[in-house]
Amino acid sequence: EKGGYDHFMLKEIYEQPSAILDTFRGRLLSNEAIIKMVGVEDNMKKFLAADRIIVVACGTSWHAGLVSEYIFEDLARIPVEVEYASEFRYRNPVITEKDVVIAISQSGETADTLAAIKLAKSKGAFVFGVCNVVGSSIARESDAGAYTHAGPEIGVASTKAFTTQITVLTLMALRLARAKGTISSSEFRHHLIELEMIPAKVEEALKSDGYVQTIADIYKDATNFLYLGRGYNFPVALEGALKLKEISYIHAEGYPAAEMKHGPIALIDEQMPVVVIATKKGHYEKVVSNIQEIKSRKGKIIGIVTKGDKSVKELADHVIEVPETLECLTPLLTTIPLQLLSYHIAVMLDKNVDQPRNLAKSVTVE
Ligand code: F6R
């Protein structure tokens, strides 16, 4: 059932190229240059009339929501707020009939997310669910939605659910951008072509596995890790840190790279591995200068870079390459080595990768 892999998590990491393809199926029609999403088409008026989108989710799904904030605002020019479902529901939030709420949940059973959408519905908001499990509570409770079609995710640490959630949200943002006219038809077409190349590029990113194992072996005994990224890759830094925490029990923090100087830089010494996502285009020069700051404090740098990168290679202790793509699609690639890094460290530390202590696959308590 693990398909020859030692753990479900590894199997699910390797399933991502085909899972993302399944997410595209019937939706991304690049020959015709259209995106077809029934749940979006049927409710286009509501999306176009929305003053803003509120995303509610927990954990990894919340990180996918953060990535979508950048995509929706960048491409479709719709203001987005991303909320922890648990905080949103307990603070008497301002919600009106003009709000669109997107609930993201792999299991579709997360109690806080479910309660948040019930609250939003009671205030008249339109609720759109992005779930993986078909027929789940959140899927049923939503007014409309789009499934991720990632297939069953068994490992407690969410992997393919995350990348397929980002894929669905990217398709939505592009579809809405087209409808709003905030993207030209040639740009739209270009995005579709680039998106279609993502599964093959994920496949290529997975080839870093051997080198990631080498890095895992060097740093597995570290007691703290820092993950840094900017823009589209800031949420990826948060997600990389969460993956490491939950399965290896090593303390890790994700930060926007520029925030480092406002505090976390004090933590950096020769014991501290710092994973920096430094792909081309995404404020690259700024991230390179952040890397210099880490290096001058003797931190160990593991850079996630675009294939062929030179500047980071000169500074970093290790670099892991991912293929080049559009900036807004980089999270789908930069996430891959971070998943592998946490996986290998946890295996080397002999942790229960698929069922980490204290965690459940779906959190049905509040
Ligand atoms: C992290 C993880 C959790 C879930 C969170 C939300 O790897 O698995 O953080 O992402 O509990 O779960 P869903 O997406 O099912 O609502």
Coordinates of N, CA, C and O in Angstrom, one line a residue, residues 133-206:
V133 N -10.9 15.8 0.7 CA -11.8 14.7 0.9 C -13.2 15.0 0.4 O -13.9 15.9 0.9
V134 N -13.6 14.2 -0.6 CA -14.9 14.4 -1.2 C -16.0 14.0 -0.2 O -16.0 13.0 0.5
G135 N -17.0 14.9 -0.2 CA -18.2 14.7 0.7 C -17.9 15.0 2.1 O -18.7 14.6 3.0
S136 N -16.8 15.6 2.5 CA -16.4 15.9 3.9 C -17.3 17.0 4.4 O -18.0 17.6 3.6
S137 N -17.3 17.2 5.7 CA -18.2 18.1 6.3 C -18.1 19.6 5.8 O -19.0 20.2 5.5
I138 N -16.8 20.0 5.6 CA -16.6 21.4 5.1 C -17.1 21.5 3.6 O -17.7 22.5 3.2
A139 N -16.8 20.4 2.9 CA -17.3 20.4 1.5 C -18.8 20.5 1.4 O -19.4 21.2 0.6
R140 N -19.5 19.8 2.3 CA -20.9 19.8 2.3 C -21.5 21.1 2.9 O -22.5 21.6 2.4
E141 N -20.8 21.7 3.8 CA -21.3 22.9 4.4 C -21.1 24.2 3.6 O -21.8 25.2 3.7
S142 N -20.1 24.1 2.6 CA -19.8 25.2 1.7 C -20.9 25.4 0.7 O -21.6 24.5 0.3
D143 N -21.0 26.7 0.2 CA -22.0 27.0 -0.8 C -21.6 26.4 -2.2 O -22.4 26.1 -3.0
A144 N -20.3 26.4 -2.4 CA -19.7 25.9 -3.6 C -18.3 25.6 -3.3 O -17.8 25.8 -2.2
G145 N -17.6 25.0 -4.3 CA -16.2 24.6 -4.0 C -15.4 24.0 -5.1 O -16.0 23.9 -6.2
A146 N -14.2 23.7 -4.8 CA -13.4 23.0 -5.8 C -12.5 22.0 -5.0 O -11.9 22.3 -4.1
Y147 N -12.6 20.7 -5.4 CA -11.8 19.7 -4.8 C -10.3 19.8 -5.3 O -10.1 20.1 -6.5
T148 N -9.4 19.3 -4.5 CA -8.0 19.3 -4.9 C -7.7 18.1 -5.7 O -6.7 18.1 -6.5
H149 N -8.4 17.0 -5.5 CA -8.2 15.7 -6.2 C -6.8 15.2 -6.0 O -6.2 14.7 -7.0
A150 N -6.2 15.4 -4.8 CA -4.8 14.9 -4.6 C -4.8 13.4 -4.3 O -3.7 12.8 -4.2
G151 N -6.0 12.8 -4.1 CA -6.0 11.4 -3.7 C -5.8 11.3 -2.2 O -5.4 12.3 -1.5
P152 N -6.0 10.2 -1.6 CA -5.9 10.1 -0.1 C -4.5 10.5 0.4 O -3.5 10.0 -0.1
E153 N -4.5 11.3 1.5 CA -3.3 11.7 2.1 C -3.3 11.0 3.5 O -4.1 11.3 4.3
I154 N -2.4 10.0 3.7 CA -2.3 9.2 4.9 C -1.4 9.7 5.9 O -1.6 9.8 7.1
G155 N -0.2 10.1 5.4 CA 0.8 10.7 6.3 C 0.2 11.9 7.1 O -0.5 12.7 6.4
V156 N 0.5 12.0 8.4 CA -0.1 13.1 9.1 C 0.5 14.4 8.6 O -0.2 15.4 8.5
A157 N 1.8 14.4 8.3 CA 2.3 15.7 7.7 C 1.8 15.9 6.3 O 2.0 15.1 5.4
S158 N 1.2 17.0 6.1 CA 0.6 17.3 4.8 C 1.6 17.7 3.8 O 2.4 18.6 4.0
T159 N 1.5 17.1 2.6 CA 2.5 17.4 1.6 C 1.8 17.6 0.3 O 1.7 18.8 -0.2
K160 N 1.3 16.6 -0.4 CA 0.6 16.8 -1.7 C -0.7 17.6 -1.5 O -1.1 18.2 -2.5
A161 N -1.3 17.6 -0.3 CA -2.5 18.4 -0.1 C -2.1 19.9 -0.3 O -2.8 20.6 -0.9
F162 N -0.9 20.2 0.3 CA -0.5 21.6 0.2 C -0.2 22.1 -1.2 O -0.8 23.1 -1.7
T163 N 0.5 21.3 -2.0 CA 0.8 21.8 -3.4 C -0.4 21.8 -4.3 O -0.6 22.6 -5.1
T164 N -1.4 20.8 -4.0 CA -2.6 20.8 -4.8 C -3.5 21.9 -4.4 O -4.3 22.5 -5.2
Q165 N -3.5 22.3 -3.1 CA -4.3 23.5 -2.7 C -3.8 24.7 -3.4 O -4.6 25.5 -3.9
I166 N -2.5 24.9 -3.4 CA -1.9 26.1 -4.1 C -2.3 26.0 -5.6 O -2.6 27.1 -6.2
T167 N -2.3 24.8 -6.2 CA -2.7 24.7 -7.6 C -4.1 25.2 -7.8 O -4.4 25.9 -8.7
V168 N -5.0 24.7 -7.0 CA -6.4 25.1 -7.2 C -6.6 26.6 -7.0 O -7.3 27.2 -7.8
L169 N -6.0 27.1 -6.0 CA -6.1 28.6 -5.7 C -5.5 29.4 -6.8 O -6.0 30.5 -7.2
T170 N -4.4 28.9 -7.4 CA -3.8 29.6 -8.6 C -4.7 29.6 -9.8 O -4.9 30.6 -10.4
L171 N -5.4 28.4 -10.0 CA -6.3 28.4 -11.1 C -7.5 29.4 -10.9 O -7.9 30.1 -11.8
M172 N -7.9 29.4 -9.6 CA -9.0 30.3 -9.3 C -8.6 31.8 -9.5 O -9.4 32.6 -10.1
A173 N -7.4 32.1 -9.1 CA -6.9 33.5 -9.2 C -6.8 33.9 -10.7 O -7.2 35.0 -11.1
L174 N -6.3 32.9 -11.5 CA -6.1 33.2 -12.9 C -7.5 33.4 -13.6 O -7.7 34.3 -14.4
R175 N -8.4 32.5 -13.2 CA -9.8 32.6 -13.8 C -10.4 33.9 -13.5 O -11.0 34.6 -14.3
L176 N -10.3 34.3 -12.2 CA -10.9 35.6 -11.8 C -10.2 36.8 -12.4 O -10.8 37.8 -12.8
A177 N -8.9 36.7 -12.5 CA -8.1 37.7 -13.2 C -8.6 37.9 -14.6 O -8.7 39.1 -15.1
R178 N -8.8 36.8 -15.3 CA -9.3 36.9 -16.7 C -10.7 37.6 -16.7 O -10.9 38.4 -17.6
A179 N -11.5 37.2 -15.8 CA -12.9 37.7 -15.8 C -12.9 39.2 -15.4 O -13.6 40.0 -16.0
K180 N -11.9 39.6 -14.6 CA -11.9 41.0 -14.2 C -11.1 41.9 -15.2 O -11.1 43.1 -15.1
G181 N -10.3 41.2 -16.0 CA -9.5 41.9 -17.0 C -8.3 42.5 -16.3 O -7.6 43.4 -16.9
T182 N -7.8 41.9 -15.2 CA -6.6 42.4 -14.6 C -5.4 41.7 -15.1 O -4.2 42.0 -14.7
I183 N -5.6 40.8 -16.1 CA -4.5 40.2 -16.7 C -4.8 40.1 -18.2 O -5.9 40.0 -18.6
S184 N -3.8 40.4 -19.0 CA -4.0 40.4 -20.5 C -4.2 39.0 -21.0 O -3.7 38.0 -20.3
S185 N -4.7 38.8 -22.2 CA -4.9 37.4 -22.7 C -3.6 36.8 -22.9 O -3.5 35.5 -22.7
S186 N -2.6 37.5 -23.4 CA -1.3 36.9 -23.6 C -0.6 36.5 -22.3 O 0.0 35.4 -22.2
E187 N -0.8 37.3 -21.3 CA -0.2 37.0 -20.0 C -0.9 35.7 -19.4 O -0.3 34.9 -18.8
F188 N -2.2 35.7 -19.6 CA -3.0 34.6 -19.1 C -2.5 33.3 -19.7 O -2.2 32.3 -19.1
R189 N -2.4 33.3 -21.0 CA -1.9 32.2 -21.8 C -0.5 31.7 -21.3 O -0.3 30.6 -21.1
H190 N 0.3 32.7 -21.1 CA 1.7 32.4 -20.6 C 1.6 31.7 -19.3 O 2.4 30.7 -19.0
H191 N 0.8 32.2 -18.4 CA 0.6 31.5 -17.1 C 0.1 30.1 -17.2 O 0.6 29.2 -16.5
L192 N -0.8 29.9 -18.1 CA -1.3 28.5 -18.3 C -0.2 27.6 -18.8 O -0.1 26.4 -18.3
I193 N 0.6 28.1 -19.7 CA 1.7 27.2 -20.3 C 2.7 26.9 -19.2 O 3.1 25.8 -19.0
E194 N 3.0 27.9 -18.4 CA 4.0 27.7 -17.3 C 3.4 26.8 -16.2 O 4.1 25.9 -15.7
L195 N 2.1 26.9 -15.9 CA 1.5 26.1 -15.0 C 1.5 24.6 -15.4 O 1.8 23.7 -14.7
E196 N 1.3 24.4 -16.7 CA 1.2 23.1 -17.3 C 2.6 22.4 -17.2 O 2.7 21.2 -17.2
M197 N 3.6 23.2 -17.1 CA 5.0 22.6 -17.0 C 5.4 22.2 -15.6 O 6.4 21.6 -15.3
I198 N 4.5 22.6 -14.6 CA 4.9 22.4 -13.2 C 5.1 21.0 -12.8 O 6.1 20.6 -12.2
P199 N 4.2 20.0 -13.2 CA 4.4 18.6 -12.8 C 5.8 18.1 -13.2 O 6.5 17.5 -12.4
A200 N 6.2 18.4 -14.4 CA 7.6 18.0 -14.9 C 8.7 18.6 -14.1 O 9.7 18.0 -13.8
K201 N 8.4 19.9 -13.7 CA 9.4 20.6 -12.9 C 9.5 20.1 -11.4 O 10.5 20.1 -10.8
V202 N 8.3 19.7 -10.9 CA 8.3 19.1 -9.6 C 9.1 17.8 -9.6 O 9.9 17.5 -8.7
E203 N 8.9 17.0 -10.7 CA 9.6 15.8 -10.9 C 11.2 16.1 -10.9 O 11.9 15.4 -10.2
E204 N 11.6 17.2 -11.5 CA 13.0 17.5 -11.5 C 13.4 17.9 -10.1 O 14.5 17.6 -9.7
A205 N 12.6 18.7 -9.4 CA 13.0 19.1 -8.1 C 13.1 17.9 -7.2 O 14.0 18.0 -6.2
L206 N 12.4 16.9 -7.4 CA 12.5 15.7 -6.6 C 13.9 15.0 -6.8 O 14.3 14.2 -5.9

